[in-house]
Short mmCIF file of C-alpha atoms in Angstrom, two decimals:
data_model
loop_
_atom_site.label_atom_id
_atom_site.label_comp_id
_atom_site.label_asym_id
_atom_site.label_seq_id
_atom_site.Cartn_x
_atom_site.Cartn_y
_atom_site.Cartn_z
CA UNK A 26 19.07 -3.92 -22.22
CA UNK A 27 18.32 -7.02 -24.26
CA UNK A 28 14.98 -7.98 -25.80
CA UNK A 29 14.08 -10.33 -22.93
CA UNK A 30 14.47 -7.55 -20.37
CA UNK A 31 12.39 -5.22 -22.56
CA UNK A 32 9.60 -7.81 -22.69
CA UNK A 33 9.75 -8.22 -18.90
CA UNK A 34 9.40 -4.47 -18.36
CA UNK A 35 6.49 -4.27 -20.82
CA UNK A 36 4.78 -7.19 -19.06
CA UNK A 37 5.18 -5.49 -15.68
CA UNK A 38 3.77 -2.28 -17.18
CA UNK A 39 0.74 -4.23 -18.40
CA UNK A 40 0.24 -5.81 -14.97
CA UNK A 41 0.49 -2.38 -13.30
CA UNK A 42 -1.93 -0.78 -15.77
CA UNK A 43 -4.54 -3.50 -15.22
CA UNK A 44 -4.26 -3.99 -11.47
CA UNK A 45 -3.80 -0.38 -10.32
CA UNK A 46 -7.41 0.57 -11.01
CA UNK A 47 -9.22 -2.72 -10.66
CA UNK A 48 -9.71 -3.55 -6.95
CA UNK A 49 -7.38 -6.56 -7.05
CA UNK A 50 -4.10 -5.09 -5.65
CA UNK A 51 -1.39 -3.81 -7.97
CA UNK A 52 1.36 -4.14 -5.33
CA UNK A 53 0.36 -7.72 -4.58
CA UNK A 54 0.40 -8.64 -8.27
CA UNK A 55 3.72 -6.88 -8.89
CA UNK A 56 5.38 -8.69 -5.96
CA UNK A 57 3.98 -12.03 -7.12
CA UNK A 58 5.07 -11.48 -10.73
CA UNK A 59 8.54 -10.59 -9.44
CA UNK A 60 8.76 -14.07 -7.94
CA UNK A 61 8.72 -15.55 -11.45
CA UNK A 62 10.05 -12.72 -13.65
CA UNK A 63 13.33 -11.45 -12.30
CA UNK A 64 14.52 -8.14 -13.72
CA UNK A 65 18.26 -7.60 -13.91
CA UNK A 66 18.41 -4.63 -11.53
CA UNK A 67 19.45 -3.88 -7.97
CA UNK A 68 16.95 -4.44 -5.16
CA UNK A 69 16.98 -0.69 -4.41
CA UNK A 70 16.11 0.26 -7.98
CA UNK A 71 13.47 -2.48 -8.24
CA UNK A 72 11.78 -1.17 -5.10
CA UNK A 73 11.63 2.30 -6.64
CA UNK A 74 10.60 0.97 -10.06
CA UNK A 75 7.53 -0.73 -8.58
CA UNK A 76 6.44 2.66 -7.19
CA UNK A 77 7.42 4.97 -10.05
CA UNK A 78 5.79 2.78 -12.69
CA UNK A 79 2.53 3.91 -11.09
CA UNK A 80 3.14 7.42 -12.46
CA UNK A 81 2.12 6.13 -15.88
CA UNK A 82 -1.19 4.98 -14.38
CA UNK A 83 -1.67 8.37 -12.71
CA UNK A 84 -1.12 10.21 -15.99
CA UNK A 85 -3.90 8.10 -17.51
CA UNK A 86 -6.32 9.24 -14.78
CA UNK A 87 -5.32 12.87 -15.24
CA UNK A 88 -5.85 12.59 -18.99
CA UNK A 89 -9.28 10.96 -18.74
CA UNK A 90 -10.58 13.09 -15.86
CA UNK A 91 -8.87 16.36 -16.73
CA UNK A 92 -12.12 18.35 -17.01
CA UNK A 93 -13.28 17.09 -13.63
CA UNK A 94 -9.91 17.50 -11.93
CA UNK A 95 -8.75 20.88 -13.27
CA UNK A 96 -10.51 23.68 -11.34
CA UNK A 97 -10.10 26.40 -13.98
CA UNK A 98 -11.82 27.04 -17.29
CA UNK A 99 -11.17 29.76 -19.83
CA UNK A 100 -14.10 31.18 -21.77
CA UNK A 101 -11.94 33.99 -23.04
CA UNK A 102 -8.19 34.56 -23.06
CA UNK A 103 -8.16 37.01 -20.15
CA UNK A 104 -10.05 35.65 -17.17
CA UNK A 105 -10.24 32.02 -16.00
CA UNK A 106 -13.43 30.79 -14.37
CA UNK A 107 -12.86 29.05 -11.05
CA UNK A 108 -14.91 25.87 -10.61
CA UNK A 109 -15.70 25.90 -6.89
CA UNK A 110 -17.06 22.34 -6.91
CA UNK A 111 -13.73 21.02 -8.20
CA UNK A 112 -11.79 22.90 -5.51
CA UNK A 113 -14.18 21.48 -2.94
CA UNK A 114 -13.50 17.93 -4.12
CA UNK A 115 -9.74 18.50 -3.91
CA UNK A 116 -10.04 19.86 -0.34
CA UNK A 117 -11.95 16.70 0.57
CA UNK A 118 -9.21 14.62 -1.08
CA UNK A 119 -6.64 16.36 1.15
CA UNK A 120 -8.73 15.44 4.21
CA UNK A 121 -8.95 11.83 3.01
CA UNK A 122 -5.17 11.69 2.51
CA UNK A 123 -4.31 12.65 6.09
CA UNK A 124 -4.86 9.27 7.84
CA UNK A 125 -2.98 7.30 5.18
CA UNK A 126 -0.10 9.78 5.07
CA UNK A 127 0.42 9.56 8.83
CA UNK A 128 0.32 5.76 8.91
CA UNK A 129 2.58 5.42 5.84
CA UNK A 130 5.23 7.75 7.28
CA UNK A 131 5.19 5.93 10.62
CA UNK A 132 4.90 2.31 9.54
CA UNK A 133 5.78 1.92 5.83
CA UNK A 134 9.31 0.58 6.45
CA UNK A 135 8.04 -1.87 9.08
CA UNK A 136 5.24 -3.15 6.84
CA UNK A 137 7.65 -3.47 3.91
CA UNK A 138 10.07 -5.51 6.01
CA UNK A 139 7.51 -7.85 7.59
CA UNK A 140 4.41 -8.05 5.40
CA UNK A 141 5.65 -8.13 1.80
CA UNK A 142 5.35 -11.91 1.69
CA UNK A 143 3.31 -14.38 -0.35
CA UNK A 144 1.28 -15.68 2.66
CA UNK A 145 0.21 -12.13 3.57
CA UNK A 146 -0.71 -11.32 -0.03
CA UNK A 147 -2.73 -14.54 -0.34
CA UNK A 148 -4.55 -13.89 2.93
CA UNK A 149 -5.47 -10.29 2.09
CA UNK A 150 -6.56 -11.21 -1.42
CA UNK A 151 -8.97 -13.79 -0.01
CA UNK A 152 -10.13 -11.67 2.95
CA UNK A 153 -11.05 -8.62 0.88
CA UNK A 154 -12.43 -10.81 -1.90
CA UNK A 155 -14.93 -12.19 0.62
CA UNK A 156 -15.57 -8.64 1.83
CA UNK A 157 -16.47 -7.48 -1.69
CA UNK A 158 -18.94 -10.33 -2.18
CA UNK A 159 -20.59 -9.86 1.23
CA UNK A 160 -20.81 -6.07 0.91
CA UNK A 161 -22.24 -6.21 -2.61
CA UNK A 162 -24.91 -8.70 -1.51
CA UNK A 163 -25.78 -6.47 1.43
CA UNK A 164 -25.74 -3.45 -0.91
CA UNK A 165 -28.41 -4.89 -3.22
CA UNK A 166 -31.14 -3.87 -0.80
CA UNK A 167 -29.67 -0.42 -0.15
CA UNK A 168 -30.02 2.87 -1.99
CA UNK A 169 -26.82 4.98 -2.04
CA UNK A 170 -27.09 8.14 0.07
CA UNK A 171 -24.18 9.70 -1.84
CA UNK A 172 -24.94 9.50 -5.55
CA UNK A 173 -22.31 11.77 -7.13
CA UNK A 174 -18.76 12.92 -6.49
CA UNK A 175 -19.89 16.41 -5.44
CA UNK A 176 -22.24 14.89 -2.81
CA UNK A 177 -19.30 13.51 -0.81
CA UNK A 178 -18.93 15.46 2.45
CA UNK A 179 -15.75 16.11 4.45
CA UNK A 180 -16.86 13.51 6.99
CA UNK A 181 -17.39 10.91 4.26
CA UNK A 182 -14.02 11.78 2.70
CA UNK A 183 -12.26 11.33 6.06
CA UNK A 184 -13.96 7.97 6.63
CA UNK A 185 -12.87 6.81 3.16
CA UNK A 186 -9.36 7.95 4.07
CA UNK A 187 -9.46 5.76 7.18
CA UNK A 188 -10.30 2.75 5.03
CA UNK A 189 -7.39 3.61 2.73
CA UNK A 190 -5.03 2.90 5.65
CA UNK A 191 -5.77 -0.80 5.12
CA UNK A 192 -4.00 -0.68 1.75
CA UNK A 193 -0.59 -0.29 3.39
CA UNK A 194 -0.64 -4.11 3.64
CA UNK A 195 0.16 -5.66 0.21
CA UNK A 196 -2.62 -7.62 -1.40
CA UNK A 197 -5.30 -5.29 -0.02
CA UNK A 198 -5.53 -2.85 -2.99
CA UNK A 199 -5.66 0.91 -2.56
CA UNK A 200 -8.67 1.21 -4.82
CA UNK A 201 -10.24 -1.87 -3.21
CA UNK A 202 -9.94 -0.49 0.33
CA UNK A 203 -11.38 2.91 -0.57
CA UNK A 204 -14.20 1.43 -2.66
CA UNK A 205 -15.18 -1.04 0.09
CA UNK A 206 -15.17 1.79 2.61
CA UNK A 207 -17.19 4.05 0.33
CA UNK A 208 -19.80 1.37 -0.38
CA UNK A 209 -20.20 0.63 3.34
CA UNK A 210 -20.97 4.27 4.15
CA UNK A 211 -23.50 4.66 1.35
CA UNK A 212 -21.51 6.02 -1.61
CA UNK A 213 -22.57 4.87 -5.09
CA UNK A 214 -20.15 2.72 -7.11
CA UNK A 215 -19.50 5.43 -9.70
CA UNK A 216 -18.87 8.14 -7.07
CA UNK A 217 -16.67 5.73 -5.09
CA UNK A 218 -14.56 4.93 -8.17
CA UNK A 219 -14.22 8.60 -9.16
CA UNK A 220 -13.18 9.64 -5.65
CA UNK A 221 -10.66 6.79 -5.66
CA UNK A 222 -9.15 8.20 -8.86
CA UNK A 223 -8.90 11.69 -7.32
CA UNK A 224 -7.40 10.27 -4.14
CA UNK A 225 -4.81 8.24 -6.03
CA UNK A 226 -3.21 11.31 -7.62
CA UNK A 227 -1.68 12.95 -4.50
CA UNK A 228 -1.10 9.60 -2.76
CA UNK A 229 0.89 8.06 -5.61
CA UNK A 230 2.72 11.28 -6.46
CA UNK A 231 3.72 11.54 -2.79
CA UNK A 232 4.91 7.94 -2.63
CA UNK A 233 6.90 8.41 -5.83
CA UNK A 234 8.54 11.55 -4.47
CA UNK A 235 9.55 9.73 -1.28
CA UNK A 236 11.08 6.85 -3.23
CA UNK A 237 13.01 9.23 -5.50
CA UNK A 238 14.37 11.11 -2.47
CA UNK A 239 15.38 7.79 -0.90
CA UNK A 240 17.00 6.42 -4.07
CA UNK A 241 18.35 9.68 -5.50
CA UNK A 242 18.36 10.92 -9.08
CA UNK A 243 21.49 9.13 -10.23
CA UNK A 244 19.96 6.83 -12.84
CA UNK A 245 21.99 4.97 -15.41
CA UNK A 246 20.84 5.12 -19.02
CA UNK A 247 19.41 1.60 -18.77
CA UNK A 248 17.56 2.37 -15.54
CA UNK A 249 16.03 5.50 -17.07
CA UNK A 250 14.94 3.50 -20.13
CA UNK A 251 13.34 0.87 -17.87
CA UNK A 252 11.38 3.55 -15.98
CA UNK A 253 10.16 5.30 -19.14
CA UNK A 254 9.15 2.06 -20.86
CA UNK A 255 7.35 0.74 -17.77
CA UNK A 256 5.48 4.01 -17.20
CA UNK A 257 4.53 4.36 -20.88
CA UNK A 258 3.12 0.82 -20.94
CA UNK A 259 1.23 1.36 -17.67
CA UNK A 260 -0.19 4.61 -19.09
CA UNK A 261 -1.59 3.05 -22.26
CA UNK A 262 -3.05 0.03 -20.46
CA UNK A 263 -4.50 2.20 -17.68
CA UNK A 264 -6.42 4.34 -20.17
CA UNK A 265 -8.13 1.22 -21.51
CA UNK A 266 -8.76 -0.29 -18.07
CA UNK A 267 -10.23 2.89 -16.55
CA UNK A 268 -12.64 3.24 -19.50
CA UNK A 269 -13.63 -0.41 -19.05
CA UNK A 270 -14.12 -0.07 -15.28
CA UNK A 271 -16.31 3.06 -15.49
CA UNK A 272 -18.47 1.38 -18.12
CA UNK A 273 -18.62 -1.91 -16.18
CA UNK A 274 -19.71 -0.50 -12.80
CA UNK A 275 -22.59 1.42 -14.36
CA UNK A 276 -24.19 -1.94 -15.13
CA UNK A 277 -22.66 -4.44 -12.70
CA UNK A 278 -21.17 -4.64 -9.21
CA UNK A 279 -17.75 -5.64 -7.82
CA UNK A 280 -18.64 -9.27 -7.04
CA UNK A 281 -16.61 -10.60 -9.99
CA UNK A 282 -13.46 -8.96 -8.62
CA UNK A 283 -14.16 -10.49 -5.23
CA UNK A 284 -14.24 -14.00 -6.73
CA UNK A 285 -11.07 -13.28 -8.71
CA UNK A 286 -9.27 -12.29 -5.52
CA UNK A 287 -10.37 -15.44 -3.73
CA UNK A 288 -9.30 -17.72 -6.60
CA UNK A 289 -5.91 -16.00 -6.95
CA UNK A 290 -5.31 -16.13 -3.20
CA UNK A 291 -6.16 -19.84 -3.18
CA UNK A 292 -3.80 -20.52 -6.10
CA UNK A 293 -0.99 -18.77 -4.22
CA UNK A 294 -1.65 -20.86 -1.11
CA UNK A 295 -1.64 -24.09 -3.14
CA UNK A 296 1.62 -23.07 -4.80
CA UNK A 297 3.18 -22.35 -1.40
CA UNK A 298 2.03 -25.68 0.07
CA UNK A 299 2.99 -27.95 -2.80
CA UNK A 300 5.68 -25.92 -4.57
CA UNK A 301 3.98 -26.43 -7.93
#
């Protein structure tokens, strides 16, 4: 692997680390970047690489939210204390995963074959960008009915899971779909973001497992190096981005990300029309 390919992989890791947690669509950005930065790899490996690179982002979430995500604590060396609230959150995450898992298993191949295109990405970027702006303006006069992560009920979790189905279409954003859904049903921004992080862990681990089973474990040395470098880069960048996002939403709303989506979608449409 030459230095140019290394730089390409690092750049893709940076893009993944930034876009996975901000509600601007990591898959959409990765597919668009691939239009201009072509990695020297087979289409099958590239498809898997775009999924497995997300494991680096997941490890960042686990690192930063370990105390909230791990349901056991040891106050002495003999007996662990079980944190019932944490188990409760994970059970709600399982409920939220059910709709998306069913739809992904049934329609993922079809969506991948027909919707992984620049026009679709541009359209969904703009559509959900408008949705963020409209919802945040509507939200200014509302008081969240669900203030914290532990306040999320099983019904709320399931409804958020239904919104996550939208993210099967590239350009939507997994975090964007769940956050929009959460805001609409009265969840605070911080609780919505934290639940999105919890929800991402099983979803992305499951998607990675499916891709590995489909591709197999017969990696060449270069392919393994590409995966490790991409995941390591995504991990480091994700740590910084998650810290930024949690600090940002305590003071401001998601309107800025809505405008970013609209501008990026418009740029893509202009590029398609004029071939610039």
